[in-house]
mmCIF file of C-alpha atoms and ligand atoms in Angstrom:
data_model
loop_
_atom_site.group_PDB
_atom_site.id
_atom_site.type_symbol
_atom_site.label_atom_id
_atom_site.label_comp_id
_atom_site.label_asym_id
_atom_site.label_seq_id
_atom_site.Cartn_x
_atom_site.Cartn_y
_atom_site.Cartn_z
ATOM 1 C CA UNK A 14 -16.057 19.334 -5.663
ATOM 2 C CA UNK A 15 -13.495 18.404 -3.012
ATOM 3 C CA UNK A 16 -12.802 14.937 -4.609
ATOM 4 C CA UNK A 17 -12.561 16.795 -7.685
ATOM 5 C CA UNK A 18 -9.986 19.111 -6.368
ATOM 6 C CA UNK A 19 -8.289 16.387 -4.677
ATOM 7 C CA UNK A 20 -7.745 14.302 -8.002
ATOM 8 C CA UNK A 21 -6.444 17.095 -9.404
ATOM 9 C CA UNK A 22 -3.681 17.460 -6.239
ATOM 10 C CA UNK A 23 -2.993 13.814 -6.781
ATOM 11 C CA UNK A 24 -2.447 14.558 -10.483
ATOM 12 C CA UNK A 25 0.095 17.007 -9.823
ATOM 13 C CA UNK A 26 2.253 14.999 -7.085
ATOM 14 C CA UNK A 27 2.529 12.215 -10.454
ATOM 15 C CA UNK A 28 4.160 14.619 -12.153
ATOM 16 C CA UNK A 29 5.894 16.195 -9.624
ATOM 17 C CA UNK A 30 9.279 13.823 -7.868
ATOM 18 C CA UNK A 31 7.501 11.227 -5.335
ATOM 19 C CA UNK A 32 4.315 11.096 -4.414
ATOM 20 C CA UNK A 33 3.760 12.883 -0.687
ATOM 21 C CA UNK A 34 0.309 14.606 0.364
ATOM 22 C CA UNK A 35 -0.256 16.156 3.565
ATOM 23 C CA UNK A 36 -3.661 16.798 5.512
ATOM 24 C CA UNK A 37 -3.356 19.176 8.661
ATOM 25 C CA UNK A 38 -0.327 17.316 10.530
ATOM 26 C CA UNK A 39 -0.828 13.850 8.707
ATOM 27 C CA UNK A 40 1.892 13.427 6.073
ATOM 28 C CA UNK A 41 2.142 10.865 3.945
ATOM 29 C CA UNK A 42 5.132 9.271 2.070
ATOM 30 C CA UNK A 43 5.689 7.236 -0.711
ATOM 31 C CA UNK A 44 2.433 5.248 -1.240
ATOM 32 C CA UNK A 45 3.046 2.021 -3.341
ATOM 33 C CA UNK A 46 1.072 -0.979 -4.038
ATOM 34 C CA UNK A 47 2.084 -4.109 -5.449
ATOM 35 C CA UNK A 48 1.338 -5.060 -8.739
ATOM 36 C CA UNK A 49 -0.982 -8.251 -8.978
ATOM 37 C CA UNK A 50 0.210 -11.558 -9.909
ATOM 38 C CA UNK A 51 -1.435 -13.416 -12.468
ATOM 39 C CA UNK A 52 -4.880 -13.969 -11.444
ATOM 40 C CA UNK A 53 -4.549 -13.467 -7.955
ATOM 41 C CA UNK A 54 -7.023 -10.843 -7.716
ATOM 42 C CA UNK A 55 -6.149 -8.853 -4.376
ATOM 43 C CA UNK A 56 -3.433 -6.292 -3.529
ATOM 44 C CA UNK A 57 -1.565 -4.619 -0.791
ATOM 45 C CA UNK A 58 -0.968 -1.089 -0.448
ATOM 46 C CA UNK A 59 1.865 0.633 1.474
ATOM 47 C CA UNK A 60 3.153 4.207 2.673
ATOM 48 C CA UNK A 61 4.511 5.706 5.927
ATOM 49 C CA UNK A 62 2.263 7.808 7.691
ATOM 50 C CA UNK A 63 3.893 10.872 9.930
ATOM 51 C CA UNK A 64 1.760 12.007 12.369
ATOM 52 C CA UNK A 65 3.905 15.568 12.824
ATOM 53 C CA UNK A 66 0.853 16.839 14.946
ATOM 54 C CA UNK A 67 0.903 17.217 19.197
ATOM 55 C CA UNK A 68 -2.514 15.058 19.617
ATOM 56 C CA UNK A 69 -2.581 11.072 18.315
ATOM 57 C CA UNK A 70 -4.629 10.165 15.865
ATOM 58 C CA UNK A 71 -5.640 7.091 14.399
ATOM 59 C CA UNK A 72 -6.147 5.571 10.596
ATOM 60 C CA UNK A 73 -10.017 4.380 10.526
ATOM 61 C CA UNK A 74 -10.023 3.185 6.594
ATOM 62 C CA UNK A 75 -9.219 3.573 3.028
ATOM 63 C CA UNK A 76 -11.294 3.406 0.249
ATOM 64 C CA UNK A 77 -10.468 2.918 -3.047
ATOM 65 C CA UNK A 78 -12.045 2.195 -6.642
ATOM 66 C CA UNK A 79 -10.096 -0.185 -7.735
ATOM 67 C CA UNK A 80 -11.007 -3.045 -5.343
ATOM 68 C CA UNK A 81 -14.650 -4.362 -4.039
ATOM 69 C CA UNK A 82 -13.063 -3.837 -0.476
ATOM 70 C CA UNK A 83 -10.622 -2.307 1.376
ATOM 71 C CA UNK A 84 -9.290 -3.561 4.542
ATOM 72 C CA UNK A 85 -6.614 -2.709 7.138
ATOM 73 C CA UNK A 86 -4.191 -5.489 7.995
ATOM 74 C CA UNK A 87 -1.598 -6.935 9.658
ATOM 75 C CA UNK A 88 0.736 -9.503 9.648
ATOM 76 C CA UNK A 89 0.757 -11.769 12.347
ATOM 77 C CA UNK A 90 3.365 -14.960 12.985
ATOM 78 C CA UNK A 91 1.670 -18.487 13.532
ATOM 79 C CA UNK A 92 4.638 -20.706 14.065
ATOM 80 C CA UNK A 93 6.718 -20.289 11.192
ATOM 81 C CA UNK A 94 3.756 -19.001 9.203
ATOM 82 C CA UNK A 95 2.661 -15.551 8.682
ATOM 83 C CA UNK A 96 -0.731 -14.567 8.395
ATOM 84 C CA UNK A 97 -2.949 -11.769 8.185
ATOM 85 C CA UNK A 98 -5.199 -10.315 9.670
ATOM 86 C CA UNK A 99 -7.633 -7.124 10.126
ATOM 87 C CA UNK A 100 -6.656 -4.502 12.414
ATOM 88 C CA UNK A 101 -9.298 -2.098 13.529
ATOM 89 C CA UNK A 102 -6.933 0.971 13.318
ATOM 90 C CA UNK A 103 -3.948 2.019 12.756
ATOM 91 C CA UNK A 104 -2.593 4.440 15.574
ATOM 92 C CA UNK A 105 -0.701 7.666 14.907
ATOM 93 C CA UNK A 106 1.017 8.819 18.341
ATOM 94 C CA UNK A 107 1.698 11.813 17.954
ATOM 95 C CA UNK A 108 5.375 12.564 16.631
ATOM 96 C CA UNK A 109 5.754 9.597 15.430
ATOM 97 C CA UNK A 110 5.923 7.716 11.853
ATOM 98 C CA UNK A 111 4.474 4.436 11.297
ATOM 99 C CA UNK A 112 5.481 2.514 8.685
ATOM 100 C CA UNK A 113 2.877 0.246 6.689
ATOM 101 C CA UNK A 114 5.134 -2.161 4.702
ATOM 102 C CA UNK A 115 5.853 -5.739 3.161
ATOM 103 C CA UNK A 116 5.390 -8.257 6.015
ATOM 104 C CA UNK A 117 3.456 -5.769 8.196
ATOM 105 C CA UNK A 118 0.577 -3.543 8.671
ATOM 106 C CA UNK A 119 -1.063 -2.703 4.780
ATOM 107 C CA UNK A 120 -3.981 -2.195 3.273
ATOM 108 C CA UNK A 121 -5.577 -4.542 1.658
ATOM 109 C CA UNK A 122 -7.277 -4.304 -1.681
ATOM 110 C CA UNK A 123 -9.694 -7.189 -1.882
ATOM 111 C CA UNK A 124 -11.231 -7.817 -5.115
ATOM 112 C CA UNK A 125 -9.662 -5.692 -7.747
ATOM 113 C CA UNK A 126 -11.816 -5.013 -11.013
ATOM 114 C CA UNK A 127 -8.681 -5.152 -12.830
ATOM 115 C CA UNK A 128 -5.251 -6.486 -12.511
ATOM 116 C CA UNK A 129 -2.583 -3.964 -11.184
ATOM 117 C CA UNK A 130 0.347 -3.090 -13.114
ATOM 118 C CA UNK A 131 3.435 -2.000 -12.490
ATOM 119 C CA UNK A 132 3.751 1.610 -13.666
ATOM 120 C CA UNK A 133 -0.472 2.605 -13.208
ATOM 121 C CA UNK A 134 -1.198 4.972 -10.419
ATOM 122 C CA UNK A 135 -4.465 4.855 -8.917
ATOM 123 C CA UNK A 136 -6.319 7.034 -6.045
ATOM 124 C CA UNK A 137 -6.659 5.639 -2.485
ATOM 125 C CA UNK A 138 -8.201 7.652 0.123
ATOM 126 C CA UNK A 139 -6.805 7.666 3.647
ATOM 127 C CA UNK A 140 -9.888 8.067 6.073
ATOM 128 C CA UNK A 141 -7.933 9.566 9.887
ATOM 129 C CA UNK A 142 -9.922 10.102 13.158
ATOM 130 C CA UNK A 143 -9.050 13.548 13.783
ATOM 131 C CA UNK A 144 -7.107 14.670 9.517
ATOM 132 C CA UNK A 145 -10.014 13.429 7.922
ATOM 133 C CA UNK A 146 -9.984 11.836 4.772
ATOM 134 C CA UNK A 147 -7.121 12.300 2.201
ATOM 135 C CA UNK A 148 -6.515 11.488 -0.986
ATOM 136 C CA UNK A 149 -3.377 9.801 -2.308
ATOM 137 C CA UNK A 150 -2.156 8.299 -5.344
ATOM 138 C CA UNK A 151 -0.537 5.215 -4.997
ATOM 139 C CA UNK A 152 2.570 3.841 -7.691
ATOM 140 C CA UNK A 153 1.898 0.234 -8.510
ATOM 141 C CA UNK A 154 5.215 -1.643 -8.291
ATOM 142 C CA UNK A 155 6.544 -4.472 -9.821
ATOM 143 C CA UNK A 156 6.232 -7.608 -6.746
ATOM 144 C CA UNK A 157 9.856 -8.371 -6.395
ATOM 145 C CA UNK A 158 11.191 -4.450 -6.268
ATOM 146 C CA UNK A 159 10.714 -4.269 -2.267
ATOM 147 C CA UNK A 160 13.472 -5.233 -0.782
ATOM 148 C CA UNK A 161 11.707 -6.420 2.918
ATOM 149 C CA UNK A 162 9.751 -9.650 1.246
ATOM 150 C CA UNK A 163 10.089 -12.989 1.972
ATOM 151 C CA UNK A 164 13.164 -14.623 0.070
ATOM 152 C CA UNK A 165 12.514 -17.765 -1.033
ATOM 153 C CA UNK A 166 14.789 -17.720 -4.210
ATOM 154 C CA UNK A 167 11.848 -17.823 -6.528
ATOM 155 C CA UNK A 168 13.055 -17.477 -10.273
ATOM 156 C CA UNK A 169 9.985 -16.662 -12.304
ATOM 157 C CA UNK A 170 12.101 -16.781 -15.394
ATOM 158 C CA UNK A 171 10.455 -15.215 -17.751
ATOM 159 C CA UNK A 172 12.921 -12.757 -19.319
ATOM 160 C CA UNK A 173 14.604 -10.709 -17.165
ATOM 161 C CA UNK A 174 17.205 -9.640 -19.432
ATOM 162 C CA UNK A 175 14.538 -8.159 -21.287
ATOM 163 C CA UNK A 176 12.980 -6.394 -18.778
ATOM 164 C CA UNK A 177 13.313 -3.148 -18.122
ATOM 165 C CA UNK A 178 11.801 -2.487 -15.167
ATOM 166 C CA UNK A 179 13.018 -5.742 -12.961
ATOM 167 C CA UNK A 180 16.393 -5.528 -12.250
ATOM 168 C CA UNK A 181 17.022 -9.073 -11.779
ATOM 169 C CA UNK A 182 15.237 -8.740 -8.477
ATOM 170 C CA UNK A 183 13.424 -11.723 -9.213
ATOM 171 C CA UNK A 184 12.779 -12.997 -5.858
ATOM 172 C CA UNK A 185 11.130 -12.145 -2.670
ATOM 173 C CA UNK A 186 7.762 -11.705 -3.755
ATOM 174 C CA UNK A 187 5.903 -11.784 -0.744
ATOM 175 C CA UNK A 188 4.422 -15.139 -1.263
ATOM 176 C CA UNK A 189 1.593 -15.242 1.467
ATOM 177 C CA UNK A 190 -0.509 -12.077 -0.161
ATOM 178 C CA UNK A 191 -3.565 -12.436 -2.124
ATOM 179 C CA UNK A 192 -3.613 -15.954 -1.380
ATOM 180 C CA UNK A 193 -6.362 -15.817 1.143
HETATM 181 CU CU1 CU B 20 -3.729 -8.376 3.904
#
């Protein structure tokens, strides 16, 4: 029943302006995940967690439906090449926002049943040491709309000018993800 009631929660912060949800003094902003390219079939998820309580606390895991697994990673510099790599946790301190973003900590969806799109929404639920689990939906984004990717003047050109939803962003797609 709580996963029920959660969905519905979820449901109304789509149609409500940006997607937030809050358990005890975990907040959690703007949860995106990029959309999947061609037949790459993993994904990243991102977000910025505020820990607004007075104790730390610590993201364990996420779960979601839409991939075979979920991991936490990071990015990690080897040379000039940036990898990642699976991070335990995530840790909260308390007061502080941390940022999981393009290039940096995410989490990973390994294996998705189907290919994201730009647009979908899907549930992914936070699991926190001390909040507990929460439930957020997370907007799929077209891959060159973040602007803190890797720019390696990629054209893809396939159309821009009839694309709605790109606005001639076509670069930057954060070339190193899903590819291992
Ligand atoms: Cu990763």
């Amino acid at each position: 029943m709580l996963r029920i009631a959660a969905r519905a929660l979820a449901f109304a912060f789509i149609l409500g302006a940006g997607a937030a949800a809050q358990a005890g003094e975990l907040h959690v902003d703007d949860p995106w995940a990029r959309a999947s390219l061609g037949q790459v079939p993993n994904s990243a998820a991102y977000m910025i967690l505020h820990n607004e309580g007075a104790e730390d606390d610590r993201l364990l895991r996420a779960e979601a439906e839409v991939a075979a697994a979920v991991e936490l990673h990071t990015h990690v510099m080897e040379g000039d090449v940036a990898r990642m790599r699976r991070v335990e946790a995530v840790e909260l301190p308390a007061g502080e926002s941390v940022a999981l973003a393009p290039g940096g900590l995410h989490v990973m969806l390994i294996g998705l049943e189907a290919p994201l799109e730009a647009g979908e929404t899907f549930p992914l639920t936070l699991v926190f040491e001390r909040a507990g689990a929460l439930e957020v939906t997370v907007e799929v984004r077209a891959a060159g709309r973040e602007r803190q990717g890797h720019s390696h003047g990629h054209s893809h050109g396939h159309g821009d000018e009839d694309d709605d939803h790109d606005h001639g962003e076509g670069h930057g797609h954060g070339h190193s993800h899903g590819q291992q």
